[in-house]
Short mmCIF file of C-alpha atoms in Angstrom, two decimals:
data_model
loop_
_atom_site.label_atom_id
_atom_site.label_comp_id
_atom_site.label_asym_id
_atom_site.label_seq_id
_atom_site.Cartn_x
_atom_site.Cartn_y
_atom_site.Cartn_z
CA MET A 106 -29.44 52.05 38.76
CA ASN A 107 -28.03 55.52 37.64
CA LYS A 108 -28.01 56.54 34.06
CA LYS A 109 -24.14 56.34 33.87
CA VAL A 110 -24.16 52.53 34.89
CA ILE A 111 -26.99 52.07 32.21
CA VAL A 112 -25.09 53.91 29.45
CA LYS A 113 -21.83 51.83 30.18
CA LYS A 114 -23.88 48.61 30.08
CA SER A 115 -25.38 49.57 27.04
CA ILE A 116 -22.22 50.57 25.21
CA ALA A 117 -20.59 47.20 26.37
CA SER A 118 -23.57 45.36 25.06
CA LEU A 119 -23.34 47.17 21.65
CA ILE A 120 -19.63 46.34 21.47
CA ILE A 121 -20.26 42.73 22.25
CA VAL A 122 -23.02 42.72 19.48
CA LEU A 123 -20.67 44.46 16.92
CA ILE A 124 -17.81 41.90 17.74
CA GLY A 125 -20.42 39.09 17.41
CA VAL A 126 -21.49 40.52 14.03
CA PHE A 127 -18.15 41.21 12.70
CA ALA A 128 -16.96 37.62 13.70
CA TYR A 129 -20.01 36.14 12.00
CA MET A 130 -19.30 38.08 8.95
CA MET A 131 -15.69 37.10 8.83
CA TRP A 132 -16.77 33.38 9.38
CA VAL A 133 -19.31 33.33 6.73
CA LYS A 134 -16.69 35.04 4.37
CA PHE A 135 -13.96 32.87 5.11
CA SER A 136 -16.22 29.57 5.44
CA PHE A 137 -17.77 30.63 2.11
CA ARG A 138 -14.28 30.92 0.45
CA ARG A 139 -13.14 27.70 1.96
CA ASN A 140 -16.47 26.09 0.76
CA PHE A 141 -16.04 27.57 -2.44
CA LEU A 142 -12.63 26.10 -2.97
CA VAL A 143 -13.66 22.80 -1.72
CA SER A 144 -16.39 22.72 -3.97
CA VAL A 145 -13.94 23.53 -6.92
CA ASN A 146 -11.82 20.83 -5.77
CA ASN A 147 -14.59 18.23 -5.42
CA PHE A 148 -15.61 19.15 -9.01
CA LEU A 149 -12.02 18.52 -10.15
CA ASN A 150 -11.96 15.16 -8.28
CA TYR A 151 -15.13 14.40 -9.60
CA VAL A 152 -13.99 14.89 -13.16
CA THR A 153 -10.91 12.89 -12.26
CA LEU A 154 -13.18 9.98 -11.20
CA SER A 155 -15.54 10.34 -14.21
CA THR A 156 -15.23 8.13 -17.22
CA TYR A 157 -12.85 10.43 -18.87
CA GLU A 158 -14.90 11.78 -21.53
CA ASN A 159 -13.88 15.50 -20.54
CA GLU A 160 -10.79 15.92 -22.46
CA ASN A 161 -10.07 19.31 -20.91
CA ILE A 162 -8.33 17.64 -17.86
CA TYR A 163 -5.80 15.74 -19.76
CA ASN A 164 -2.20 16.84 -19.82
CA LYS A 165 -3.13 19.88 -17.55
CA TRP A 166 -1.65 19.84 -14.26
CA HIS A 167 -3.92 21.04 -11.49
CA ASP A 168 -4.41 20.79 -7.75
CA CYS A 169 -4.92 17.32 -6.54
CA ASP A 170 -6.83 17.84 -3.49
CA PHE A 171 -7.72 20.84 -1.11
CA LYS A 172 -5.00 20.01 1.40
CA LYS A 173 -1.74 19.35 -0.37
CA ALA A 174 0.93 16.92 1.10
CA ILE A 175 3.58 19.22 -0.41
CA GLU A 176 3.17 22.68 -1.76
CA SER A 177 4.56 21.37 -5.12
CA GLU A 178 2.22 18.83 -5.61
CA SER A 179 -0.17 18.71 -8.70
CA CYS A 180 -1.96 16.02 -10.62
CA THR A 181 -3.13 15.37 -14.09
CA LYS A 182 -4.06 12.56 -16.63
CA ILE A 183 -2.64 11.23 -19.82
CA SER A 184 -4.63 9.26 -22.50
CA VAL A 185 -3.09 5.66 -23.47
CA PRO A 186 -4.34 2.72 -25.43
CA LEU A 187 -6.07 0.14 -23.57
CA ASN A 188 -4.17 -2.31 -25.75
CA TRP A 189 -0.59 -0.74 -26.82
CA GLU A 190 -0.32 -3.52 -29.61
CA ALA A 191 -3.55 -2.32 -31.37
CA LYS A 192 -3.52 0.86 -33.66
CA ASP A 193 -7.27 1.13 -33.18
CA SER A 194 -7.38 0.51 -29.39
CA PRO A 195 -9.82 2.50 -27.35
CA LYS A 196 -8.20 4.98 -24.94
CA ILE A 197 -8.20 4.88 -21.22
CA GLY A 198 -7.14 7.62 -18.60
CA ILE A 199 -3.89 7.22 -16.46
CA PHE A 200 -3.69 9.40 -13.24
CA ILE A 201 -0.49 10.86 -12.37
CA ARG A 202 0.51 12.83 -9.14
CA ARG A 203 3.72 14.56 -9.30
CA ILE A 204 5.93 16.28 -6.51
CA GLY A 205 8.66 18.62 -6.67
CA ASN A 206 10.63 20.40 -9.42
CA PRO A 207 8.57 20.44 -12.76
CA ASN A 208 11.93 21.04 -14.65
CA PRO A 209 13.95 18.36 -12.68
CA LYS A 210 17.62 17.04 -13.14
CA ARG A 211 16.25 13.72 -11.95
CA ILE A 212 12.94 11.82 -11.94
CA ILE A 213 12.14 9.25 -9.46
CA ILE A 214 8.99 7.19 -10.27
CA LEU A 215 7.26 5.39 -7.54
CA LEU A 216 5.57 2.28 -8.33
CA SER A 217 3.24 1.00 -5.72
CA GLY A 218 2.23 -2.79 -4.51
CA GLY A 219 -1.09 -4.21 -5.02
CA PRO A 220 -1.51 -4.80 -7.92
CA GLY A 221 -3.19 -1.25 -7.63
CA GLY A 222 -1.75 0.11 -4.26
CA ASN A 223 -1.97 3.62 -3.21
CA GLY A 224 1.00 5.80 -3.79
CA SER A 225 0.02 8.11 -1.00
CA GLU A 226 1.79 5.58 1.32
CA TYR A 227 4.93 7.20 0.14
CA ASN A 228 3.99 10.70 1.08
CA SER A 229 6.41 10.63 4.09
CA PHE A 230 9.42 9.37 2.15
CA VAL A 231 8.64 11.90 -0.67
CA GLN A 232 8.39 14.78 1.56
CA THR A 233 11.98 13.98 3.23
CA MET A 234 13.54 13.17 -0.22
CA TYR A 235 12.36 16.41 -1.81
CA LYS A 236 13.33 18.62 1.15
CA ASN A 237 17.04 17.16 0.65
CA ASN A 238 16.79 17.25 -3.22
CA PRO A 239 14.70 20.18 -4.53
CA ASP A 240 16.07 19.57 -8.00
CA GLN A 241 14.37 16.21 -8.07
CA LEU A 242 10.82 15.34 -9.31
CA TYR A 243 8.73 12.52 -7.78
CA ILE A 244 6.11 10.94 -10.14
CA ILE A 245 3.36 8.69 -8.59
CA PRO A 246 1.14 7.04 -11.11
CA ASN A 247 -2.23 5.08 -10.32
CA HIS A 248 -1.90 1.97 -11.99
CA ARG A 249 -4.38 1.22 -14.73
CA GLY A 250 -7.58 -0.36 -13.38
CA THR A 251 -7.41 1.33 -9.92
CA GLY A 252 -7.27 4.57 -7.92
CA PHE A 253 -8.32 7.68 -10.20
CA SER A 254 -7.01 5.89 -13.49
CA GLU A 255 -9.59 3.91 -15.46
CA PRO A 256 -10.95 1.94 -12.58
CA LEU A 257 -11.97 -1.72 -12.41
CA LEU A 258 -14.97 -0.74 -10.19
CA CYS A 259 -18.60 -1.66 -10.78
CA SER A 260 -21.90 0.08 -9.98
CA SER A 261 -22.95 -2.37 -7.34
CA ASP A 262 -19.86 -1.71 -5.25
CA SER A 263 -20.23 1.53 -3.80
CA ARG A 264 -17.16 1.34 -1.48
CA LEU A 265 -13.98 2.93 -2.81
CA THR A 266 -11.82 1.12 -0.11
CA SER A 267 -12.53 -2.50 -0.86
CA MET A 268 -9.09 -3.79 0.44
CA GLN A 269 -10.73 -6.15 2.79
CA ASP A 270 -12.55 -9.24 1.59
CA ILE A 271 -15.84 -8.43 -0.09
CA GLU A 272 -18.69 -10.87 0.38
CA THR A 273 -18.45 -13.75 -2.03
CA LYS A 274 -21.73 -13.11 -3.56
CA ASP A 275 -21.17 -9.38 -4.11
CA PHE A 276 -17.63 -10.02 -5.49
CA ASN A 277 -19.12 -12.59 -8.11
CA LYS A 278 -21.81 -10.11 -9.10
CA CYS A 279 -19.12 -7.31 -9.78
CA VAL A 280 -16.91 -9.56 -11.65
CA ASP A 281 -19.76 -10.69 -14.05
CA GLU A 282 -20.52 -7.04 -14.66
CA LEU A 283 -16.85 -6.28 -15.35
CA ARG A 284 -16.51 -9.16 -17.85
CA GLU A 285 -19.67 -7.90 -19.77
CA LYS A 286 -18.46 -4.22 -19.79
CA TYR A 287 -14.86 -5.07 -21.01
CA LYS A 288 -15.34 -8.41 -22.83
CA GLY A 289 -11.84 -9.77 -23.81
CA ASP A 290 -10.40 -6.43 -23.12
CA LEU A 291 -10.30 -7.52 -19.30
CA LYS A 292 -6.91 -9.20 -20.20
CA TYR A 293 -5.20 -5.69 -21.11
CA PHE A 294 -5.26 -4.72 -17.70
CA ASN A 295 -1.85 -6.60 -16.93
CA SER A 296 1.50 -5.53 -15.79
CA TRP A 297 3.18 -5.44 -19.42
CA GLN A 298 0.54 -2.88 -20.50
CA ALA A 299 1.07 -1.02 -17.17
CA GLY A 300 4.80 -1.03 -18.07
CA MET A 301 4.07 0.80 -21.52
CA ASP A 302 1.69 3.24 -19.42
CA ILE A 303 5.02 4.28 -17.48
CA HIS A 304 6.97 4.70 -20.75
CA ALA A 305 4.28 7.13 -21.90
CA ILE A 306 4.57 9.21 -18.49
CA LEU A 307 8.36 9.07 -19.00
CA SER A 308 8.20 10.42 -22.64
CA LEU A 309 6.96 13.83 -21.16
CA TYR A 310 10.39 14.23 -19.74
CA PRO A 311 12.63 13.09 -22.27
CA ASN A 312 16.68 12.91 -21.63
CA ILE A 313 16.36 13.03 -18.04
CA LYS A 314 17.91 10.52 -15.73
CA VAL A 315 15.32 8.33 -14.08
CA SER A 316 15.17 6.16 -10.78
CA ILE A 317 12.74 3.75 -10.08
CA TYR A 318 11.43 3.04 -6.55
CA ALA A 319 9.25 0.00 -6.25
CA ALA A 320 7.64 -2.37 -3.50
CA SER A 321 5.92 -5.59 -3.74
CA TYR A 322 3.96 -6.02 -6.95
CA GLY A 323 5.62 -2.81 -7.83
CA THR A 324 8.72 -4.62 -8.37
CA LEU A 325 7.06 -6.79 -10.95
CA TRP A 326 5.62 -3.70 -12.67
CA ALA A 327 9.22 -2.18 -12.68
CA GLN A 328 10.60 -5.30 -14.33
CA ARG A 329 8.08 -4.75 -17.24
CA VAL A 330 9.25 -1.11 -17.41
CA LEU A 331 12.89 -2.16 -17.44
CA SER A 332 12.38 -5.01 -20.01
CA ILE A 333 10.65 -2.54 -22.44
CA LYS A 334 13.37 0.19 -22.37
CA ASN A 335 15.81 1.37 -19.72
CA ASP A 336 18.25 3.69 -21.58
CA ASN A 337 17.64 6.63 -19.26
CA ILE A 338 17.23 4.53 -16.04
CA ASP A 339 20.21 4.60 -13.82
CA ARG A 340 18.92 3.53 -10.46
CA VAL A 341 16.49 0.77 -9.43
CA TYR A 342 15.14 0.06 -5.77
CA LEU A 343 13.14 -3.09 -5.37
CA ASP A 344 11.55 -3.91 -1.97
CA SER A 345 10.06 -7.31 -1.48
CA PRO A 346 10.31 -8.28 -5.02
CA LEU A 347 8.11 -10.42 -7.12
CA PRO A 348 10.35 -12.23 -9.78
CA ILE A 349 8.80 -12.40 -13.24
CA GLY A 350 8.14 -16.08 -14.10
CA TYR A 351 8.67 -17.34 -10.65
CA THR A 352 5.80 -16.16 -8.80
CA ASN A 353 4.36 -19.56 -7.67
CA LEU A 354 2.62 -18.57 -4.28
CA ASP A 355 2.60 -22.08 -3.31
CA ASP A 356 6.07 -21.26 -2.02
CA ARG A 357 4.57 -19.28 0.48
CA LYS A 358 3.86 -21.95 2.94
CA PHE A 359 1.71 -21.34 5.91
CA GLU A 360 4.00 -23.02 8.43
CA LEU A 361 7.15 -20.61 7.44
CA PRO A 362 5.77 -17.41 8.68
CA LEU A 363 4.30 -18.66 11.87
CA LYS A 364 7.32 -20.32 12.56
CA ASN A 365 9.34 -17.00 12.11
CA PHE A 366 6.75 -15.11 14.27
CA TYR A 367 7.01 -17.75 16.87
CA ASN A 368 10.79 -17.73 17.03
CA THR A 369 11.00 -14.20 17.24
CA CYS A 370 8.13 -13.94 19.83
CA LYS A 371 9.77 -16.59 22.10
CA ASN A 372 13.01 -14.59 22.32
CA SER A 373 11.14 -11.53 23.60
CA MET A 374 10.19 -12.05 27.18
CA PHE A 375 7.41 -9.45 26.57
CA CYS A 376 5.93 -11.10 23.55
CA ASN A 377 6.42 -14.52 24.92
CA LYS A 378 4.76 -13.58 28.15
CA ARG A 379 1.69 -11.96 26.47
CA MET A 380 1.16 -14.67 24.02
CA GLY A 381 1.34 -17.27 26.74
CA VAL A 382 2.25 -20.66 24.89
CA ASN A 383 4.87 -23.25 25.42
CA SER A 384 5.55 -24.54 22.10
CA PHE A 385 4.93 -23.98 18.26
CA GLU A 386 2.73 -26.88 18.36
CA GLU A 387 0.50 -25.13 20.85
CA VAL A 388 -0.07 -22.24 18.56
CA LYS A 389 -1.05 -24.57 15.77
CA ASN A 390 -3.47 -26.58 18.02
CA ILE A 391 -5.06 -23.15 19.16
CA PHE A 392 -5.93 -22.18 15.73
CA ASN A 393 -6.72 -25.54 14.58
CA GLY A 394 -8.99 -26.18 17.70
CA VAL A 395 -10.83 -22.80 17.13
CA ASN A 396 -11.56 -23.42 13.27
CA SER A 397 -12.61 -27.02 13.78
CA ARG A 398 -14.98 -25.83 16.55
CA LYS A 399 -13.36 -27.97 19.08
CA LYS A 400 -12.09 -25.00 21.24
CA CYS A 401 -14.37 -21.90 22.27
CA ILE A 402 -17.45 -23.65 21.33
CA GLY A 403 -20.37 -21.30 21.37
CA ALA A 404 -17.87 -18.27 21.83
CA PHE A 405 -17.36 -17.33 18.36
CA ASN A 406 -20.12 -17.02 15.87
CA ASP A 407 -19.77 -18.38 12.20
CA ASP A 408 -18.83 -14.83 10.85
CA LEU A 409 -16.09 -14.48 13.34
CA LEU A 410 -14.81 -17.89 12.72
CA LYS A 411 -14.78 -17.12 8.91
CA THR A 412 -12.83 -13.78 9.81
CA ILE A 413 -10.20 -15.79 12.02
CA SER A 414 -9.72 -18.56 9.33
CA THR A 415 -9.38 -16.13 6.37
CA ARG A 416 -7.47 -13.16 7.95
CA SER A 417 -5.27 -14.32 10.96
CA LEU A 418 -2.14 -15.13 8.80
CA TRP A 419 -2.10 -11.67 7.21
CA LEU A 420 -1.65 -9.93 10.25
CA LEU A 421 1.98 -10.92 10.06
CA GLN A 422 2.15 -9.61 6.41
CA TYR A 423 3.50 -6.09 7.64
CA ASN A 424 5.50 -4.95 10.51
CA PHE A 425 2.81 -2.54 11.71
CA ASN A 426 0.10 -5.37 11.63
CA ALA A 427 2.45 -8.15 13.26
CA SER A 428 2.18 -6.59 16.84
CA LEU A 429 -1.67 -7.82 16.68
CA PHE A 430 -0.67 -11.45 16.13
CA PRO A 431 0.55 -12.34 19.96
CA LEU A 432 -2.73 -10.43 21.07
CA LEU A 433 -4.78 -12.64 18.82
CA VAL A 434 -3.07 -15.74 19.87
CA SER A 435 -3.68 -14.80 23.56
CA ALA A 436 -7.33 -13.85 22.86
CA LEU A 437 -8.08 -17.30 20.99
CA LYS A 438 -6.47 -19.12 24.03
CA ASN A 439 -8.65 -17.33 26.29
CA CYS A 440 -11.72 -17.28 24.21
CA ASP A 441 -11.85 -13.53 24.52
CA VAL A 442 -14.63 -12.56 21.93
CA LYS A 443 -14.33 -8.71 22.37
CA LEU A 444 -10.53 -8.56 21.84
CA VAL A 445 -10.63 -10.78 18.68
CA GLU A 446 -13.35 -8.30 17.35
CA ASN A 447 -11.42 -5.47 18.19
CA ILE A 448 -8.16 -6.73 16.59
CA PHE A 449 -9.89 -7.34 13.19
CA LYS A 450 -11.77 -4.11 13.34
CA PHE A 451 -8.59 -2.23 13.99
CA ASP A 452 -6.77 -4.01 11.35
CA GLU A 453 -9.55 -3.18 8.78
CA VAL A 454 -9.93 0.49 9.93
CA SER A 455 -6.17 1.01 9.87
CA ASN A 456 -6.02 -0.22 6.11
CA ASN A 457 -8.96 1.94 5.11
CA MET A 458 -7.27 4.93 6.83
CA ILE A 459 -4.17 4.42 4.79
CA LEU A 460 -6.29 4.43 1.47
CA GLY A 461 -8.47 7.41 2.32
CA LYS A 462 -10.79 8.05 -0.66
CA TYR A 463 -8.45 5.99 -3.00
CA GLY A 464 -10.28 3.75 -5.15
CA TYR A 465 -8.57 0.34 -4.49
CA SER A 466 -9.66 -2.20 -6.98
CA THR A 467 -9.66 -5.91 -5.48
CA TYR A 468 -10.72 -6.91 -9.04
CA LEU A 469 -7.65 -5.43 -10.74
CA HIS A 470 -5.71 -7.25 -7.74
CA HIS A 471 -7.23 -10.81 -8.64
CA ASN A 472 -7.05 -10.40 -12.31
CA ILE A 473 -3.25 -9.84 -12.36
CA LEU A 474 -2.71 -12.09 -9.40
CA CYS A 475 -4.63 -15.02 -10.85
CA ASN A 476 -3.06 -14.73 -14.21
CA GLU A 477 0.61 -13.71 -13.67
CA MET A 478 1.27 -14.96 -9.99
CA THR A 479 -0.65 -18.12 -9.64
CA ARG A 480 -3.51 -19.88 -11.09
CA ASP A 481 -4.41 -23.36 -9.74
CA LYS A 482 -1.02 -23.39 -8.02
CA TYR A 483 -1.94 -22.29 -4.64
CA SER A 484 -2.69 -24.99 -1.89
CA SER A 485 -4.70 -24.02 1.01
CA LYS A 486 -4.17 -27.38 2.82
CA ASN A 487 -2.77 -26.88 6.30
CA ASP A 488 -2.94 -28.00 9.72
CA TYR A 489 -4.28 -24.62 11.20
CA GLY A 490 -7.78 -24.17 9.80
CA PHE A 491 -6.62 -21.23 7.68
CA ILE A 492 -8.67 -20.67 4.41
CA ASP A 493 -7.38 -19.02 1.52
CA ILE A 494 -10.23 -18.15 -1.17
CA GLN A 495 -7.66 -17.21 -4.03
CA ASN A 496 -8.42 -20.31 -6.27
CA GLU A 497 -12.17 -19.88 -5.88
CA ARG A 498 -12.15 -16.24 -7.20
CA CYS A 499 -9.46 -17.02 -9.70
CA SER A 500 -11.94 -19.18 -11.41
CA LEU A 501 -14.24 -16.11 -11.93
CA PHE A 502 -11.35 -14.44 -14.04
CA PRO A 503 -10.87 -14.98 -17.82
CA LYS A 504 -7.38 -16.52 -18.47
CA TYR A 505 -4.95 -14.58 -20.20
CA SER A 506 -1.24 -15.17 -20.98
CA ILE A 507 1.74 -12.58 -21.36
CA ASP A 508 4.49 -15.42 -21.47
CA LYS A 509 6.01 -13.99 -24.59
CA TYR A 510 7.29 -10.98 -22.21
CA ASN A 511 8.58 -13.24 -19.38
CA LYS A 512 12.08 -13.94 -20.73
CA ILE A 513 13.76 -11.12 -18.95
CA ASP A 514 17.50 -10.94 -18.39
CA PHE A 515 19.21 -7.73 -16.98
CA LYS A 516 22.78 -9.25 -16.84
CA GLU A 517 24.13 -6.79 -19.30
CA SER A 518 22.23 -3.83 -17.76
CA LYS A 519 24.16 -0.86 -16.72
CA PHE A 520 21.72 0.63 -13.85
CA LYS A 521 22.39 -0.01 -10.36
CA THR A 522 19.98 -2.31 -8.34
CA ILE A 523 19.29 -2.37 -4.79
CA ILE A 524 17.07 -5.32 -3.58
CA VAL A 525 15.59 -5.44 -0.13
CA TYR A 526 13.67 -8.10 1.69
CA GLY A 527 12.38 -9.29 5.12
CA ASP A 528 13.24 -12.94 5.91
CA ALA A 529 9.82 -12.99 8.05
CA ASP A 530 7.91 -11.88 4.96
CA THR A 531 4.53 -13.80 4.30
CA SER A 532 3.86 -12.37 0.85
CA THR A 533 7.10 -12.48 -1.17
CA THR A 534 9.25 -15.08 0.18
CA PRO A 535 13.08 -14.69 0.50
CA ALA A 536 13.26 -17.18 -2.37
CA PHE A 537 11.62 -14.77 -4.48
CA ALA A 538 14.33 -12.09 -3.69
CA GLN A 539 17.15 -14.39 -4.29
CA ASN A 540 15.85 -15.70 -7.49
CA LEU A 541 15.27 -12.25 -8.88
CA SER A 542 18.85 -11.30 -7.81
CA ASN A 543 20.17 -13.76 -10.17
CA GLN A 544 18.86 -11.68 -13.13
CA PHE A 545 21.29 -8.74 -12.22
CA PRO A 546 25.05 -8.43 -12.71
CA GLU A 547 27.11 -8.84 -9.58
CA SER A 548 28.84 -5.64 -10.00
CA ASN A 549 25.76 -3.47 -10.08
CA LYS A 550 23.49 -5.13 -7.40
CA LEU A 551 23.33 -4.82 -3.72
CA ILE A 552 21.20 -7.39 -1.78
CA LEU A 553 20.02 -6.35 1.47
CA ARG A 554 18.47 -8.91 3.99
CA LEU A 555 16.61 -7.75 7.04
CA GLU A 556 16.44 -10.07 9.96
CA ASN A 557 12.93 -10.70 11.58
CA LEU A 558 11.18 -7.98 9.33
CA ALA A 559 8.15 -8.65 7.19
CA HIS A 560 6.79 -7.47 4.09
CA ALA A 561 7.98 -4.07 2.34
CA PRO A 562 10.28 -3.22 5.41
CA PHE A 563 11.62 0.07 3.77
CA SER A 564 8.40 1.16 2.14
CA PHE A 565 5.91 1.95 5.00
CA SER A 566 6.70 4.36 7.75
CA VAL A 567 5.48 2.92 11.06
CA ASP A 568 5.53 5.44 13.87
CA TYR A 569 6.60 3.51 17.03
CA SER A 570 7.50 6.76 18.82
CA GLU A 571 5.07 6.57 21.46
CA PHE A 572 6.66 3.34 22.55
CA TYR A 573 10.31 4.02 21.98
CA GLU A 574 11.17 7.08 20.16
CA ASP A 575 14.92 6.57 19.92
CA LYS A 576 14.59 3.27 17.85
CA PHE A 577 11.89 4.96 15.72
CA TYR A 578 13.84 7.99 14.73
CA GLU A 579 17.06 5.94 14.26
CA GLY A 580 14.99 3.54 11.79
CA GLU A 581 13.55 6.39 9.91
CA LYS A 582 17.01 8.07 9.73
CA CYS A 583 18.51 5.10 8.48
CA ILE A 584 16.03 4.36 5.66
CA ASN A 585 16.10 7.96 4.47
CA GLU A 586 20.04 8.14 4.34
CA ILE A 587 20.43 4.80 2.37
CA LEU A 588 17.80 5.89 -0.20
CA ASP A 589 18.66 9.43 -0.30
CA SER A 590 22.34 8.47 -1.10
CA PHE A 591 21.17 5.83 -3.78
CA PHE A 592 18.96 8.18 -5.56
CA LYS A 593 21.56 11.10 -5.78
CA GLY A 594 23.39 8.90 -8.33
CA SER A 595 26.68 8.41 -6.48
CA ASP A 596 29.20 6.00 -8.11
CA THR A 597 29.49 4.30 -4.88
CA TRP A 598 27.03 2.31 -2.89
CA PRO A 599 25.30 3.96 0.22
CA ASP A 600 26.21 2.70 3.52
CA VAL A 601 23.81 0.20 4.67
CA SER A 602 25.43 -1.11 8.00
CA CYS A 603 22.52 0.82 9.96
CA ALA A 604 20.05 -1.44 8.45
CA SER A 605 21.05 -4.39 10.79
CA LYS A 606 19.61 -2.20 13.67
CA LEU A 607 16.33 -1.32 12.28
CA TYR A 608 13.59 -1.36 14.72
CA PRO A 609 11.89 -4.64 15.33
CA PRO A 610 8.06 -5.31 15.49
CA ILE A 611 6.41 -3.42 18.22
CA TYR A 612 6.01 -6.62 20.35
CA SER A 613 9.68 -6.68 21.47
CA SER A 614 8.92 -3.83 23.98
CA GLU A 615 6.64 -4.58 27.08
CA LYS A 616 5.69 -1.08 27.04
CA GLY A 617 4.82 -1.00 23.19
CA LEU A 618 2.73 -4.28 23.39
CA THR A 619 0.58 -3.32 26.44
CA SER A 620 0.02 0.28 25.08
CA PHE A 621 -0.82 -1.32 21.71
CA GLU A 622 -3.38 -3.53 23.03
CA LYS A 623 -4.79 -0.54 24.86
CA LEU A 624 -4.97 1.44 21.61
CA VAL A 625 -6.62 -1.37 19.77
CA ASN A 626 -9.39 -1.42 22.38
CA GLU A 627 -9.70 2.30 22.89
CA PHE A 628 -9.64 3.04 19.09
CA VAL A 629 -12.17 0.75 18.16
CA LEU A 630 -14.48 1.97 20.88
CA TYR A 631 -13.72 5.60 19.83
CA ILE A 632 -14.67 5.12 16.20
#
C-alpha cells in the first residue's frame, strides 16, 4: 500500500474520530442540559407533591412540567383553610394549572369529574379554544384531596394511579390510616368546601367575567360554586350532571344501560354479528351463567370471575370503552379466556395512560360518593351476577352531612346554562339531567340530549380517525364550535344542530370493530 493511500486513510480516520468526539461532546452538553432541566422540574414537582410545608411555592407561577401542553401553561398553589367555617382551621394546598392570557378578558374554569378527576383530560379542548380565543384564560384546579392538591393518599399505597379497584385489604388499611391522620377533619373533604376553594382562586382575578365548564361530579362541584356566589359568572356548561339532593344511585339500574347497549348493537349489523346473540335474555343469561359458574366451568379462575362481575358493566360508561363490550359478550359466550383478560388489561392501561402521574385518590372519591351521592341506598341485586362493592366500602367512611347547603334554586339566575347528557349514560342517568334542568329558568337554559351516547359525551376526545376519519373530525368540529360560540359570551345560543350527527360508538363500523379487537390484543401484548 503506497504512502498516499495510507495518508488518505489516516486523514479519513482522524476526521471520523473528530466527528465522533464532537458528536459525543454535543450529546453530553445537550444531554446534561436536558437532564439538568428535568432535574429542576422533578424538584419542582417533588415540592409540589410534598406536604406543602415549603411556602416559597405558593402564589408563584412556575413551569408545570418539562414538556408543556401549551407554551402559556404554568402552575401554582394557594393556601386555603381545611374548614372554611373555622377561623383557626389548619391550611391545605390547592394546586392550580392555568393556560392562556395571564391578563384575560374572560376566565374559563374547568371542573373535572371523579370526584377528583384529572383536568389534563381537557388538554385537547383547551388547546383548540385558546387558539381561537387568545384573550381568554383557562384555569384547571385539582380538587382538594387529590392530584397535586392536599392528597388523600396513604403511605401504604405507592400507586399514584389508583383509579381501578384496590384490593379490599389494602383499601381498608389505607382508610384506617387516613381516619387516624385526619380524625374528624376527613368530613371537610367535601363538595361545599371545594366550592369555596374555587372562589379563593377566582379572587385572584376580580371583576373579570367567568365561565364554568364542568363534567360529571364536576357539575355538582359547579353547583356549590354557583350557590355560594355567582355575580361574575355568566356562562355555565354542565355535561352529564349530578343534581344536588337527587343523587340516589339506585336510579342507576343495571338493566337500563344493558338494554341501551343491546338495542344500539342489534341495529348495527357489524356489532350484532360480532356479539352473536339472538335476544336480550341471552345477554343476561351469558353473564349470569359465567358469574354463577354454570358456564365456562374451569375456564375462568376466581380472580378473573371477580373482574368480570365487578367491572363488566362499567365498560359501557364512556363512549371510548363501550366498543369493548360486544367483544366481551362474544368472549364470554365462547369462553375465550385470553380475550377477556386482554379486554380488562386494555381498559386498565388506557385509564392509567389518561391519568399519567396524576395522583387520583379513590379515597376522596368514596368519601364524597358515600356521603353526598349515596349511602345505604345502592342495591347490587340483579340478574346478571354483577357485584358492586360501594356499600361495603361506604361503611368504612365516617358519615358527614352538608344538607344545610342542599337547598339550591337558580331560577332567578342571570347566567346562561347548557346541560348536555347522553341517553345511554350508565353513571348519571337522563333523569338526573332532567331533574337538574328544573333548577334553571326556561329563558336561560338549553338542554341537549344525545342519542346512543354515554357518559360525558362532550368532555372526552375519542380519536376514531383510524376507523372513519370524516365522522371523527366532524364530531370534534361540532363540539368545539358549540363550546367556542357559547364561551365567547354571545347573546344568542350556539347552533347545536350538528350534535344530532355526533359519531356513534366505534362498534357501529365493521372496520372499527375488527381493528379495535386487533388493537386490544396487540396493545396488551406490546406492553
